[in-house]
mmCIF file of C-alpha atoms in Angstrom:
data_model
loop_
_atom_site.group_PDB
_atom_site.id
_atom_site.type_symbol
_atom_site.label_atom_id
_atom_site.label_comp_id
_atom_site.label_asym_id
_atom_site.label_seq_id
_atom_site.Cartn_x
_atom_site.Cartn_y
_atom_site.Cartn_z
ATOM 1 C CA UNK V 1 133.649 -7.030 88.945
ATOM 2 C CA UNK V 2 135.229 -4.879 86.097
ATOM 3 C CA UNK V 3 133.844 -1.530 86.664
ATOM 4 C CA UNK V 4 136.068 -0.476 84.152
ATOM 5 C CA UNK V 5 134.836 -2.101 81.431
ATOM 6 C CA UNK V 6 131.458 -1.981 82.323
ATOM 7 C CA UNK V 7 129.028 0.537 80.690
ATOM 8 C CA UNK V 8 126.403 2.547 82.811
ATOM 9 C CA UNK V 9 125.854 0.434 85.983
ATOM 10 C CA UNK V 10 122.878 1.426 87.678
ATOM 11 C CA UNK V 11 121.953 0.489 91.148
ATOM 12 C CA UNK V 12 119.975 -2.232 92.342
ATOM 13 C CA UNK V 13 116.909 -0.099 93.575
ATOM 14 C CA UNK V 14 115.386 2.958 91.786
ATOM 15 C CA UNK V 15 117.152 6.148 91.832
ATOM 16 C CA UNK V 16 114.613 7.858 93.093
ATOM 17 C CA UNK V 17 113.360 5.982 95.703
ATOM 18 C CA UNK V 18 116.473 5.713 97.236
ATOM 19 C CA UNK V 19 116.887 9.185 97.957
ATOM 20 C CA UNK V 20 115.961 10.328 101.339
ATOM 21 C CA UNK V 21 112.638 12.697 100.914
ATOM 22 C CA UNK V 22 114.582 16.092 101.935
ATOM 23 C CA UNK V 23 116.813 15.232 99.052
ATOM 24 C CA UNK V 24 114.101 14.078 96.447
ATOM 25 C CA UNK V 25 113.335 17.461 96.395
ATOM 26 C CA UNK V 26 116.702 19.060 96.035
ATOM 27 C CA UNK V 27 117.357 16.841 93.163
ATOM 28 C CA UNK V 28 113.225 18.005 91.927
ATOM 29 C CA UNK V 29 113.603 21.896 92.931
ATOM 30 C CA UNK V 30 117.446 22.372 91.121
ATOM 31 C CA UNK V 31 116.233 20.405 87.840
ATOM 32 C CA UNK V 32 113.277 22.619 87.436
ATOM 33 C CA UNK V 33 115.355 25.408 87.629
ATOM 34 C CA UNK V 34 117.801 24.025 85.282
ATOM 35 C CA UNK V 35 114.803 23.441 83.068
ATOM 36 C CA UNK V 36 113.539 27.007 83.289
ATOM 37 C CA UNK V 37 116.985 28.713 83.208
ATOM 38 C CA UNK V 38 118.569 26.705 80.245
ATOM 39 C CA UNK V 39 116.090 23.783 78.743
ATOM 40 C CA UNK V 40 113.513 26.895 78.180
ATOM 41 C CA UNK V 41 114.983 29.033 76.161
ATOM 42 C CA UNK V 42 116.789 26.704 74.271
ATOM 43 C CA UNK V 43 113.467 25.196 73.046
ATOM 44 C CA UNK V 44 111.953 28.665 72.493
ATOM 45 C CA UNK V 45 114.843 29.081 69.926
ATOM 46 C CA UNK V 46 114.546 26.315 68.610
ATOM 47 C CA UNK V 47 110.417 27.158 68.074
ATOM 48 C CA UNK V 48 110.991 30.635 66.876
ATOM 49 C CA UNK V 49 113.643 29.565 64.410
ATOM 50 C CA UNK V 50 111.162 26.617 62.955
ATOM 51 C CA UNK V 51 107.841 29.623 62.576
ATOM 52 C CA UNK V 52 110.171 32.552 61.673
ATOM 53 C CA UNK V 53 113.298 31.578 60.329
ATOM 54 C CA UNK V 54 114.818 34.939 59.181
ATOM 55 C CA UNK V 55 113.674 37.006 61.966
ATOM 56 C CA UNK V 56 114.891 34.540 64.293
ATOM 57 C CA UNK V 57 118.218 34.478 62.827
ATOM 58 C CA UNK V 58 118.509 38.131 62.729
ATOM 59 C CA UNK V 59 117.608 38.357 66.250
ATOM 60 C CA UNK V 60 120.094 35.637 67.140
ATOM 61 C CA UNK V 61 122.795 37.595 65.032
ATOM 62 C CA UNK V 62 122.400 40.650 67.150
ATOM 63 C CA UNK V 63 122.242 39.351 70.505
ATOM 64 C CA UNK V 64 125.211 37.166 69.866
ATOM 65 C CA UNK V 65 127.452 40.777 68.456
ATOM 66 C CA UNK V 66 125.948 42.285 71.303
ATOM 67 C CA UNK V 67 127.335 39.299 73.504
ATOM 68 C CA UNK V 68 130.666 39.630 71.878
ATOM 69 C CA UNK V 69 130.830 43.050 72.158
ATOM 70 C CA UNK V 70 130.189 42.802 76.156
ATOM 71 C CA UNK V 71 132.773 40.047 76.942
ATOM 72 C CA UNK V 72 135.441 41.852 74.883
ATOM 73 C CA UNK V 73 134.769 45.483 76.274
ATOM 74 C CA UNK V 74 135.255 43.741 80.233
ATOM 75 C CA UNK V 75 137.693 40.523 79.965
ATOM 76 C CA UNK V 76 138.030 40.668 83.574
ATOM 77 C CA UNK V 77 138.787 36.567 83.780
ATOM 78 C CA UNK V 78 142.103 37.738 82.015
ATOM 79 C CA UNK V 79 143.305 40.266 85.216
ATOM 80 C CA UNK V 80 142.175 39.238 88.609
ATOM 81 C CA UNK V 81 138.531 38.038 88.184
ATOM 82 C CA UNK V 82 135.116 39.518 89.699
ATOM 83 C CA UNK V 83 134.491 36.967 92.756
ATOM 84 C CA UNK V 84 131.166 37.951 94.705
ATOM 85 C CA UNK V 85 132.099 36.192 98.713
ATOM 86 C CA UNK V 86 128.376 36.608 99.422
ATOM 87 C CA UNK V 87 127.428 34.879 96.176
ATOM 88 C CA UNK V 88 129.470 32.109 96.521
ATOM 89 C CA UNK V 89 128.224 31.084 100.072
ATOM 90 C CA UNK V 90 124.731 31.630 100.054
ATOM 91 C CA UNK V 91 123.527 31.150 96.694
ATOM 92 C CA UNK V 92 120.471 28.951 97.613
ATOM 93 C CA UNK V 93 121.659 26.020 94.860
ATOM 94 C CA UNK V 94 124.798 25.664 96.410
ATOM 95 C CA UNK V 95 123.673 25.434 100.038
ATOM 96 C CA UNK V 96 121.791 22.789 99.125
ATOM 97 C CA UNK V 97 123.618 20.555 97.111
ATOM 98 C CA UNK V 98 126.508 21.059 100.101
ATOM 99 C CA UNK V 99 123.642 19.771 101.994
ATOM 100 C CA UNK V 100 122.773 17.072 99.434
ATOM 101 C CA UNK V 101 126.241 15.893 99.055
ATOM 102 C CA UNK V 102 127.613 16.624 102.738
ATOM 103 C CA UNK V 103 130.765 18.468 101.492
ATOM 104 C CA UNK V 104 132.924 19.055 103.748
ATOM 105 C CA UNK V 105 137.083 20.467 104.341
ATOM 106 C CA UNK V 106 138.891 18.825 106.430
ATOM 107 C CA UNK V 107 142.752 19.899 107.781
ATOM 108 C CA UNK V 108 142.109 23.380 106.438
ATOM 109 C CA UNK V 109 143.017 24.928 110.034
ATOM 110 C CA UNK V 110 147.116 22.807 109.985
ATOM 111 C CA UNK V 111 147.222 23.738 106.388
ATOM 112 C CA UNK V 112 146.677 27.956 106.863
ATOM 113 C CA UNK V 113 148.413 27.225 109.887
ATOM 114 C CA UNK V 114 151.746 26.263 108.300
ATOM 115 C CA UNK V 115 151.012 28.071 105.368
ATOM 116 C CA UNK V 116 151.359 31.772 107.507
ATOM 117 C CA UNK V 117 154.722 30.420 109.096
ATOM 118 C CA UNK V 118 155.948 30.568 105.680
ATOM 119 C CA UNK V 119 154.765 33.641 105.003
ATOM 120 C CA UNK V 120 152.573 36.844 106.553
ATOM 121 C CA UNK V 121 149.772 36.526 103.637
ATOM 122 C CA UNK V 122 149.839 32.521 103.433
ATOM 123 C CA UNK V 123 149.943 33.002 99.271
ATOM 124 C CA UNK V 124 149.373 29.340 97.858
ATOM 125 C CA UNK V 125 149.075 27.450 95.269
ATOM 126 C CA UNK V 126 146.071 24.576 96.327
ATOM 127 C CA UNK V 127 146.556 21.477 93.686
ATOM 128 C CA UNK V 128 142.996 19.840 93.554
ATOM 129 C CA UNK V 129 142.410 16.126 92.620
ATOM 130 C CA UNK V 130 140.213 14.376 90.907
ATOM 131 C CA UNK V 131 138.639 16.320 88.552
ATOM 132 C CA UNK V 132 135.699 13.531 88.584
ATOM 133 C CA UNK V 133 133.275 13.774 85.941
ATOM 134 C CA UNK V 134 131.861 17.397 86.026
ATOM 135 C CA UNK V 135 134.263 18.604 89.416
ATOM 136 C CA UNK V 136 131.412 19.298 90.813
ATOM 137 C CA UNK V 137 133.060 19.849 94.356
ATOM 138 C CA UNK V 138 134.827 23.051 92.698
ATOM 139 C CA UNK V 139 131.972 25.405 92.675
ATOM 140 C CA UNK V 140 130.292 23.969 95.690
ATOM 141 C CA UNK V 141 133.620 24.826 98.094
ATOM 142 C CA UNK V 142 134.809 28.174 96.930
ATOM 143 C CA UNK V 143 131.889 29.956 99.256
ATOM 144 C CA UNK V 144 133.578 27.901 101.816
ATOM 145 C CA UNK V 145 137.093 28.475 101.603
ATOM 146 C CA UNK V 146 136.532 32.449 102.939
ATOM 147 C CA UNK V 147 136.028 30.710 106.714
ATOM 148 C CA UNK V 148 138.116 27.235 106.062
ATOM 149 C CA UNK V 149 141.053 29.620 104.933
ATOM 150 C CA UNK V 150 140.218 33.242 106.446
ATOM 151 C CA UNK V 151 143.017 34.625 107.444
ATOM 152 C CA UNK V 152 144.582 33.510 104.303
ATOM 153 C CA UNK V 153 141.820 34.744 102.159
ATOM 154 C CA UNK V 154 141.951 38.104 104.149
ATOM 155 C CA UNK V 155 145.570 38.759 102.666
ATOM 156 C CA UNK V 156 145.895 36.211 99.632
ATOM 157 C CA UNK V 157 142.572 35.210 98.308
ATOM 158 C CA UNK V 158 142.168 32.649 95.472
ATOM 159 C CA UNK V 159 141.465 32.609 91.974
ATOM 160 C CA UNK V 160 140.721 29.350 90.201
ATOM 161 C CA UNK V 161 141.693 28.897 87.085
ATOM 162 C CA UNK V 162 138.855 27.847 84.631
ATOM 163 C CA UNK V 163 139.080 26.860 80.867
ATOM 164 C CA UNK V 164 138.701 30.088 78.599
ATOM 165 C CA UNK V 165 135.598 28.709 76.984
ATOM 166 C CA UNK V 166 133.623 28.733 80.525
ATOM 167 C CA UNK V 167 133.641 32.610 79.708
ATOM 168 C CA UNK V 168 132.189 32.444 76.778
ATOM 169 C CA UNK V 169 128.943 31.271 77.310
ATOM 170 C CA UNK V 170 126.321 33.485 78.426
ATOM 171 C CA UNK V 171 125.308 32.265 82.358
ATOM 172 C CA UNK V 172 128.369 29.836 83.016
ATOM 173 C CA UNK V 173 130.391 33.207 82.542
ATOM 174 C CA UNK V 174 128.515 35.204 85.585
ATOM 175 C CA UNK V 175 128.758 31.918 87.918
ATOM 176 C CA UNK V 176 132.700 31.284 86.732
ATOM 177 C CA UNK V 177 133.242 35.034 87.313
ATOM 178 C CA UNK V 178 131.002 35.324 90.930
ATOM 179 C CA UNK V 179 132.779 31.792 92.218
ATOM 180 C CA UNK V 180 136.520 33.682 91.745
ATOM 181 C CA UNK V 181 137.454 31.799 88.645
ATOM 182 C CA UNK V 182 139.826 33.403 85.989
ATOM 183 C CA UNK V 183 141.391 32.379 82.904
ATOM 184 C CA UNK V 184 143.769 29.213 83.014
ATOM 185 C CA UNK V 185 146.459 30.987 80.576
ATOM 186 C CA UNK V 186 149.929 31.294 82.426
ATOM 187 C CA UNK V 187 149.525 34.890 81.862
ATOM 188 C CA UNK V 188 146.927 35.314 83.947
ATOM 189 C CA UNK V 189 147.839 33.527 86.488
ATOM 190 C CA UNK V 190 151.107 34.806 86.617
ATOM 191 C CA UNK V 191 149.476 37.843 86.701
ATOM 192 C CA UNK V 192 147.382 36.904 89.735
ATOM 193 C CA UNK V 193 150.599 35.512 91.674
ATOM 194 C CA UNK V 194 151.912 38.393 91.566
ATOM 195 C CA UNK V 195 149.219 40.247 92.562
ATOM 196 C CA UNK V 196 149.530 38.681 95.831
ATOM 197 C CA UNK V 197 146.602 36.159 95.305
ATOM 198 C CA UNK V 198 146.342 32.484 95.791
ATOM 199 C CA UNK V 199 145.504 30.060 93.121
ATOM 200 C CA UNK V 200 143.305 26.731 92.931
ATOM 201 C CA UNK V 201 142.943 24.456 89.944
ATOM 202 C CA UNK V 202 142.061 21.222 89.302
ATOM 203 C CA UNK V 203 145.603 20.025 87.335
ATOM 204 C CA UNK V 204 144.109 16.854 85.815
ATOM 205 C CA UNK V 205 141.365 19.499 83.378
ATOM 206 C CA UNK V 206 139.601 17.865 80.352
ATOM 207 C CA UNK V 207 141.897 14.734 80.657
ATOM 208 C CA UNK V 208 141.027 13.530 84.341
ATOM 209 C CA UNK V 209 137.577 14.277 83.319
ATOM 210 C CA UNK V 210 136.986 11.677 80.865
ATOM 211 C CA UNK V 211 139.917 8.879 82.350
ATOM 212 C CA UNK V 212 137.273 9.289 85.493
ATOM 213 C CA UNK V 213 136.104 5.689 86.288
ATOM 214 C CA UNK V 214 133.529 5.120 88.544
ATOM 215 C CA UNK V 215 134.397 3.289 91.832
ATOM 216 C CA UNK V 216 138.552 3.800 91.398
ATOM 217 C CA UNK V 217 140.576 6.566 91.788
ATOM 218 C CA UNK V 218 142.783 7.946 89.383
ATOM 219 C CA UNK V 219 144.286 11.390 88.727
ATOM 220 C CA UNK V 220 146.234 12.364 85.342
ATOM 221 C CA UNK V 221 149.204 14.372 86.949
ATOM 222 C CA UNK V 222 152.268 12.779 84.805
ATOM 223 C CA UNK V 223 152.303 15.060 82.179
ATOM 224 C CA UNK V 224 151.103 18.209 84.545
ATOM 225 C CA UNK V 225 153.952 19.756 85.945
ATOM 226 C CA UNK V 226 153.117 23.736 84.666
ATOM 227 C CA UNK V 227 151.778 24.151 88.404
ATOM 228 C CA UNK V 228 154.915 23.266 89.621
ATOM 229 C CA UNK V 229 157.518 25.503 87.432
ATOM 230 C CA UNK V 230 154.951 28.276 88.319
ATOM 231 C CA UNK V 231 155.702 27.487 92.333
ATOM 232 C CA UNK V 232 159.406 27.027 91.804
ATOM 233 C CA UNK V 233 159.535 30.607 90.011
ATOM 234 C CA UNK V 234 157.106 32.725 92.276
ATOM 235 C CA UNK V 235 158.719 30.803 95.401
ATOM 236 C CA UNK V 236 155.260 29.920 96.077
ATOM 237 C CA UNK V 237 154.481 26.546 98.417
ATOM 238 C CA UNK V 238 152.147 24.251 96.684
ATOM 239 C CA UNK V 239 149.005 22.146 98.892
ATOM 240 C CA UNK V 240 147.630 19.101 97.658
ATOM 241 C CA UNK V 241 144.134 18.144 97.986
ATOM 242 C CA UNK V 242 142.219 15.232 97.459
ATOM 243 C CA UNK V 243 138.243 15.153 97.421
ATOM 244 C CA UNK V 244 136.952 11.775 98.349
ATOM 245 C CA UNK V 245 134.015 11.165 97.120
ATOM 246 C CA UNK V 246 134.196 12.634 93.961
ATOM 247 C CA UNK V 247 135.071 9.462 91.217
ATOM 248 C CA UNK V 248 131.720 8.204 92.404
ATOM 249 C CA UNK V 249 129.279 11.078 91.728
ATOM 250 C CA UNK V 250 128.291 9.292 88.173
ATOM 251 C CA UNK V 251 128.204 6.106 86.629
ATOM 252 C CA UNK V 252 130.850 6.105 83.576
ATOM 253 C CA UNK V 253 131.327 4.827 80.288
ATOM 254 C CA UNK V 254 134.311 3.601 78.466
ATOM 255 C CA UNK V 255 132.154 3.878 75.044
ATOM 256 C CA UNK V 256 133.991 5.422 72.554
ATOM 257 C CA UNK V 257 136.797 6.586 74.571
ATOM 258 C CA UNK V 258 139.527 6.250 71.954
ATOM 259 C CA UNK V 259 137.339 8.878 70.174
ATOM 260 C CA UNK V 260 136.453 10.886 73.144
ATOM 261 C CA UNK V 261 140.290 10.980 74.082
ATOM 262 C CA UNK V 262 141.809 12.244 70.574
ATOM 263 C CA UNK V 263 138.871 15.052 70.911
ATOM 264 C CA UNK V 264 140.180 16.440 74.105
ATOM 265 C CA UNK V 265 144.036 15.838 73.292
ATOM 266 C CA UNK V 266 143.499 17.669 69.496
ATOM 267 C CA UNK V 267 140.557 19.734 69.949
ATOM 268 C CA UNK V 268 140.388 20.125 73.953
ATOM 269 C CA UNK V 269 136.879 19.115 73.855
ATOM 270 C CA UNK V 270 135.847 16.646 76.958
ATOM 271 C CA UNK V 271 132.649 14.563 76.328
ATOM 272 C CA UNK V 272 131.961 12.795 79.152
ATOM 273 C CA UNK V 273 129.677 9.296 78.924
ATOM 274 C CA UNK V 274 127.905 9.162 82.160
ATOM 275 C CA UNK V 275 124.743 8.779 84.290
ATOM 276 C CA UNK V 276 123.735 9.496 87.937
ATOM 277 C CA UNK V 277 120.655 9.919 89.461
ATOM 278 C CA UNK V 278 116.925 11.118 88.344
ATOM 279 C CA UNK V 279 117.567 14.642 87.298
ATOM 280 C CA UNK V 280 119.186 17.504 85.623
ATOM 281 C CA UNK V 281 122.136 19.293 87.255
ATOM 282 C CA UNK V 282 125.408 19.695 84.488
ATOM 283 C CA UNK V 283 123.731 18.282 81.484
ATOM 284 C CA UNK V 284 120.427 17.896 79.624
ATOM 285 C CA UNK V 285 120.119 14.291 80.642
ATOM 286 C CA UNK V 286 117.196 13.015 82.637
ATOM 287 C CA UNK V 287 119.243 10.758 84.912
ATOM 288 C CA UNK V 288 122.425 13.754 85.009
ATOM 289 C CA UNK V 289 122.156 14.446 88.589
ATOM 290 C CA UNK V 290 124.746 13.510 91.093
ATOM 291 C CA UNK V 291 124.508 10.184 93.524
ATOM 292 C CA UNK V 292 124.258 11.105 97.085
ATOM 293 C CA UNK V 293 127.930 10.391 97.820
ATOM 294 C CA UNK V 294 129.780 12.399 100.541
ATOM 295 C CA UNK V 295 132.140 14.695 98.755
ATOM 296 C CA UNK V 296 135.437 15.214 101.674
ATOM 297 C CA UNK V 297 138.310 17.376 100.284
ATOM 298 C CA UNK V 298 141.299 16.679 102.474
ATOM 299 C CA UNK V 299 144.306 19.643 102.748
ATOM 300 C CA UNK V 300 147.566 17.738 102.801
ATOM 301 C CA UNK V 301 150.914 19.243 104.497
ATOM 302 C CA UNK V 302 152.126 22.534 102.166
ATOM 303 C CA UNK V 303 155.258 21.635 99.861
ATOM 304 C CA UNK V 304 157.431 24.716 100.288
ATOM 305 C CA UNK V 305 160.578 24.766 97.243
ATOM 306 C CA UNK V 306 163.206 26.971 96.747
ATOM 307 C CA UNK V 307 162.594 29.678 94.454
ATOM 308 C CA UNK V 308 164.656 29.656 90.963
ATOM 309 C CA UNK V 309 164.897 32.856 89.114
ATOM 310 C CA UNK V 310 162.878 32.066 85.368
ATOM 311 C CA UNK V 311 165.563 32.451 83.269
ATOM 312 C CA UNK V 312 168.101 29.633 85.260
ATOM 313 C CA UNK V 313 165.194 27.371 85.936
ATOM 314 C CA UNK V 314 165.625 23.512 84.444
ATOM 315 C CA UNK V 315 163.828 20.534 83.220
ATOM 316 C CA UNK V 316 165.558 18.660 86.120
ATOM 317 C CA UNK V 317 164.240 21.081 88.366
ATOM 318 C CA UNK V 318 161.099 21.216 87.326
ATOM 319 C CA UNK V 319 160.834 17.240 87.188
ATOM 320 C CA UNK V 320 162.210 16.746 90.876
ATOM 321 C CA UNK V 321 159.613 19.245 92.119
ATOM 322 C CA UNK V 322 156.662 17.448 90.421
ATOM 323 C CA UNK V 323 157.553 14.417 91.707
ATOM 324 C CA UNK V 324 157.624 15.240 95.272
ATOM 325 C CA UNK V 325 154.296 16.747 94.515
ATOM 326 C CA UNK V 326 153.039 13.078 92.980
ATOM 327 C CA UNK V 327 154.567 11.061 96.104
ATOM 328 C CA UNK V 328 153.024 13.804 98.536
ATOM 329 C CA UNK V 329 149.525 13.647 96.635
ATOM 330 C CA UNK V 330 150.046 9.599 96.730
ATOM 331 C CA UNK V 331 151.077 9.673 100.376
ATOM 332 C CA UNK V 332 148.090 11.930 101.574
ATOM 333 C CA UNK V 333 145.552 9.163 99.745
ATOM 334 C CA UNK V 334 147.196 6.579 101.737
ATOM 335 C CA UNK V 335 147.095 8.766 104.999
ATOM 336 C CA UNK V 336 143.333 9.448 104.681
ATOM 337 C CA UNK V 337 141.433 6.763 102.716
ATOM 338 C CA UNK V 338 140.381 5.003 105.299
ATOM 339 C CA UNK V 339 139.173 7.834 107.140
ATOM 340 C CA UNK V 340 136.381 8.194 105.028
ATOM 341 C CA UNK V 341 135.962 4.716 103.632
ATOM 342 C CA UNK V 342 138.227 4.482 100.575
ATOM 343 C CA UNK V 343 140.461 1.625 102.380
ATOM 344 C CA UNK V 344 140.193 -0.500 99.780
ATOM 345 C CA UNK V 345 141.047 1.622 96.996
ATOM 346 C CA UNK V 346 144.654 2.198 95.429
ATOM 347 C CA UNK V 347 145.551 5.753 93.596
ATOM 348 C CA UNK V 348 146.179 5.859 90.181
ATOM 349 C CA UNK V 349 148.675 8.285 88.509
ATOM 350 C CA UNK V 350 148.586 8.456 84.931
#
């Protein structure tokens, strides 16, 4: 069947009932607190702005100068972050949707291995792919990359790079900042290179996020080669990493994807059309939480290029480097898929 041009597809028993009962009540006990934490006060707004209008628009003025005022005084996402280790491994949501979803790293140990024959701190720059509908893996492994990657993270710890709006917003700032994320401008993370930190980032962004297609595989990597001249310059060797698992977390839609497309191209604005299973966990959807699908994030061999000065490097250069980087990322699919059940399955570069 044409899962691509298929609209929501929902499996053939309830969502619900297919959930083992541990995990009914992960998927219960994380939407409740979604509902408390964001649904809440969202609806109190929206109730004090319908009985007092002017005071709740006053109010709302204030807090949000007052919120302004905060994020300006510390821009920390724009230096070197604020990551909280102990945060990021045992906050209790996380440890349970790990649970939930069994995520797991896999070749981490050959990876840091060859990655401190390079060099005595192991500085890196790990390529994750696919985005997937909300990259939900993201958050979920930073808390365990300080034991996958220790003696790396010891020396050269990592900073993902997050889209600058993530910092914005009241909540999603504090778990960006706590989870090591920074700003994805190049400043920053050339800044952060060299600093002597590590960088992850999911290449494909806003684009891979709504070209996700549930049941294939496909990563937007053509025209994202900024990784790369970033590598070639700071003579830094480059890991890719695949998460299987993670194009069939949700159900997708191709409705209104001609739309949803020019809005993230013009206005880098990503709408994803989806649905998973009974509850909340990204977005306020009733069926917007995540299928029980084993999430496995494979470290593929380190791609180690020679460094070129930034004012002699070229296009050439730049486009020979990305495209061992594609056949590598292409090759390490092949290597693996089977492994954990993707046999079938054929990886699509756009």
């Amino acid at each position: 069947k044409d899962i691509a041009r298929s609209d929501f597809r929902h499996p053939p028993r309830s969502r619900w009932s297919a959930m083992p009962g541990p995990h009914r009540h992960t998927a219960l006990i994380i939407s409740l607190n979604y509902v408390w934490t964001v649904l809440l006060p969202a609806v109190l707004a929206v109730a004090a702005f319908a009985l007092a209008p002017r005071l709740a628009l006053a109010c709302t003025g204030i807090a949000l100068c007052l919120w302004a005022a905060y994020i300006r005084k510390d821009p920390v996402e724009y230096k070197l972050g604020r990551p909280d280790p102990a945060f990021s491994r045992r906050y209790w949501a996380f440890e349970w949707m790990r649970e939930y979803l069994s995520l797991k790293l896999h070749y981490a140990e050959a990876c840091q291995s060859k990655l401190l024959q390079h060099s005595k701190t192991g500085q890196a720059i790990f390529a994750f792919f696919p985005h997937g509908v909300n990259s939900d893996f993201r958050m979920l492994m930073d808390g365990l990359m300080y034991d996958a990657f220790a003696t790396v993270y010891e020396r050269a710890p990592a900073r993902t790079l997050a889209a600058s709006i993530l910092f914005k917003l009241p909540c999603v700032r504090q778990f960006s900042l706590s989870t090591a994320c920074v700003d994805a401008g190049r400043e920053t993370a050339t800044h952060c290179l060299k600093s002597g930190l590590s960088l992850m980032l999911c290449p494909g962004g806003q684009d891979e996020q709504i070209e996700t297609i549930y049941g294939r595989e496909r990563v937007f990597l053509r025209k994202r080669a900024g990784f790369i001249r970033l590598a070639l310059i700071h003579g830094i060797p480059v890991v890719p990493s695949y998460c299987f698992g993670s194009s069939d977390l949700y159900f997708t839609s191709r409705a209104l994807h001609g739309i949803r497309r020019w809005l993230v191209r013009n206005l880098r604005i990503a709408v994803p059309l989806y649905s998973g299973g009974l509850g909340m966990y990204m977005y306020p959807t009733p069926v917007g939480f995540p299928l029980q699908v084993s999430q496995n994030i494979v470290f593929g061999e380190p791609l180690f290029f020679e460094q070129v000065p930034e004012k002699d490097i070229t296009q050439e250069q730049i486009d020979a480097a990305h495209q061992t980087f594609i056949d590598a990322l292409v090759a390490l699919f092949d290597q693996r898929k089977a492994e954990f059940g993707y046999g079938d399955r054929t990886l699509e570069v756009l």
